Amino acid sequence: MEERRKLKRRHIIYYLLVFDQDTQSMLGHLVDITPQGMMVISEQPLEVGRLYNLRLLLPYQIAGKKELLFRAHSKWCQKDLNPDFYDTGFQLLNVSDEDIRTMDWLIEQAGFRD
């Protein structure tokens, strides 16, 4: 797969839950994130090319928020290294400046160090 992202993604030390807001179902767990995109690991493959309304539960309250809500476009889905799981890449759409600051803080506080 061709690498096209501009920002290096940071893996998060918490296994944060990601939900589909429309169905209220859990899609999977956050693996990594930037303000432009993220990867989710799940037990079932997620539909590629679909627009999702996502809800990301934060590990603790950040800037008065316990969750982030945003739209995302699923770009790809493939088997994880563990064949019991699937990895899905999302492009985040129309993320607010406030949510970008929250993500940046989350990455800084909870991201793995390189």
Coordinates of C-alpha atoms in Angstrom, one line a residue:
M1 CA 0.0 0.0 0.0
E2 CA 1.3 3.4 -1.0
E3 CA 2.1 5.7 2.0
R4 CA 0.3 9.0 1.4
R5 CA -0.2 10.5 4.9
K6 CA 1.5 13.8 5.6
L7 CA 1.7 13.4 9.4
K8 CA 3.2 10.5 11.2
R9 CA 0.5 8.7 13.2
R10 CA 1.1 8.2 16.9
H11 CA 0.0 5.0 18.6
I12 CA -2.0 5.6 21.7
I13 CA -1.3 3.6 24.9
Y14 CA -5.0 3.4 25.8
Y15 CA -7.3 1.1 23.9
L16 CA -10.0 3.7 23.3
L17 CA -13.4 2.7 22.1
V18 CA -14.8 3.9 18.8
F19 CA -18.5 3.8 18.2
D20 CA -20.8 4.4 15.2
Q21 CA -23.0 7.2 16.3
D22 CA -25.8 6.3 13.9
T23 CA -26.2 2.7 15.2
Q24 CA -24.7 3.2 18.7
S25 CA -22.6 0.0 18.0
M26 CA -19.0 -0.3 19.0
L27 CA -16.9 -0.5 15.8
G28 CA -13.6 -1.3 17.5
H29 CA -10.6 0.2 19.3
L30 CA -8.4 3.2 18.3
V31 CA -4.9 2.1 17.3
D32 CA -3.4 5.4 16.1
I33 CA -4.5 8.9 15.2
T34 CA -3.6 12.3 13.7
P35 CA -6.0 15.2 13.1
Q36 CA -6.3 13.9 9.5
G37 CA -6.8 10.2 10.1
M38 CA -6.9 7.2 12.3
M39 CA -6.8 3.4 12.4
V40 CA -9.3 1.2 14.2
I41 CA -8.9 -2.4 15.0
S42 CA -12.1 -4.5 15.0
E43 CA -13.3 -8.1 15.2
Q44 CA -15.3 -7.7 11.9
P45 CA -14.2 -6.0 8.7
L46 CA -15.6 -2.5 8.3
E47 CA -17.2 -1.3 5.0
V48 CA -14.7 0.6 2.8
G49 CA -15.8 3.8 1.1
R50 CA -18.5 4.6 3.7
L51 CA -19.0 7.8 5.6
Y52 CA -19.3 7.2 9.3
N53 CA -20.4 9.4 12.2
L54 CA -17.9 8.3 14.9
R55 CA -17.7 8.8 18.6
L56 CA -14.3 8.3 20.3
L57 CA -14.4 7.8 24.1
L58 CA -11.5 9.6 25.8
P59 CA -9.7 8.0 28.7
Y60 CA -10.5 10.9 30.9
Q61 CA -12.0 14.4 30.6
I62 CA -9.9 16.6 28.3
A63 CA -10.8 20.3 27.9
G64 CA -14.2 19.5 29.3
K65 CA -14.9 16.6 26.9
K66 CA -15.3 12.9 27.6
E67 CA -15.6 12.0 23.9
L68 CA -14.9 13.3 20.4
L69 CA -17.5 13.3 17.7
F70 CA -16.6 13.5 14.0
R71 CA -17.3 12.3 10.5
A72 CA -14.8 9.9 8.9
H73 CA -14.4 8.2 5.5
S74 CA -13.2 4.6 5.6
K75 CA -10.4 4.3 3.1
W76 CA -9.2 0.7 3.5
C77 CA -9.7 -2.4 5.5
Q78 CA -7.3 -5.4 5.8
K79 CA -6.6 -8.3 8.1
D80 CA -4.5 -7.4 11.1
L81 CA -1.3 -9.3 12.0
N82 CA -3.5 -11.2 14.3
P83 CA -5.8 -12.9 11.9
D84 CA -8.8 -12.7 14.3
F85 CA -8.9 -8.9 13.8
Y86 CA -9.2 -6.3 11.0
D87 CA -7.5 -2.9 10.7
T88 CA -9.4 0.0 9.0
G89 CA -8.0 3.3 8.0
F90 CA -10.2 6.4 8.2
Q91 CA -9.8 9.9 6.9
L92 CA -11.2 12.4 9.4
L93 CA -13.4 15.1 7.9
N94 CA -14.1 18.6 9.1
V95 CA -12.4 18.2 12.4
S96 CA -12.8 21.4 14.5
D97 CA -9.8 23.4 15.8
E98 CA -10.9 22.6 19.3
D99 CA -11.0 18.8 18.6
I100 CA -7.6 19.1 16.9
R101 CA -6.2 20.6 20.1
T102 CA -7.8 17.8 22.1
M103 CA -6.3 15.2 19.8
D104 CA -2.9 16.9 20.0
W105 CA -3.1 16.9 23.8
L106 CA -4.2 13.2 23.9
I107 CA -1.3 12.3 21.6
E108 CA 1.2 14.2 23.7
Q109 CA -0.1 12.7 27.0
A110 CA -1.1 9.2 25.9
G111 CA 1.0 8.5 22.8
F112 CA 3.9 6.1 22.6
R113 CA 7.2 7.9 22.4
D114 CA 9.3 7.2 19.3

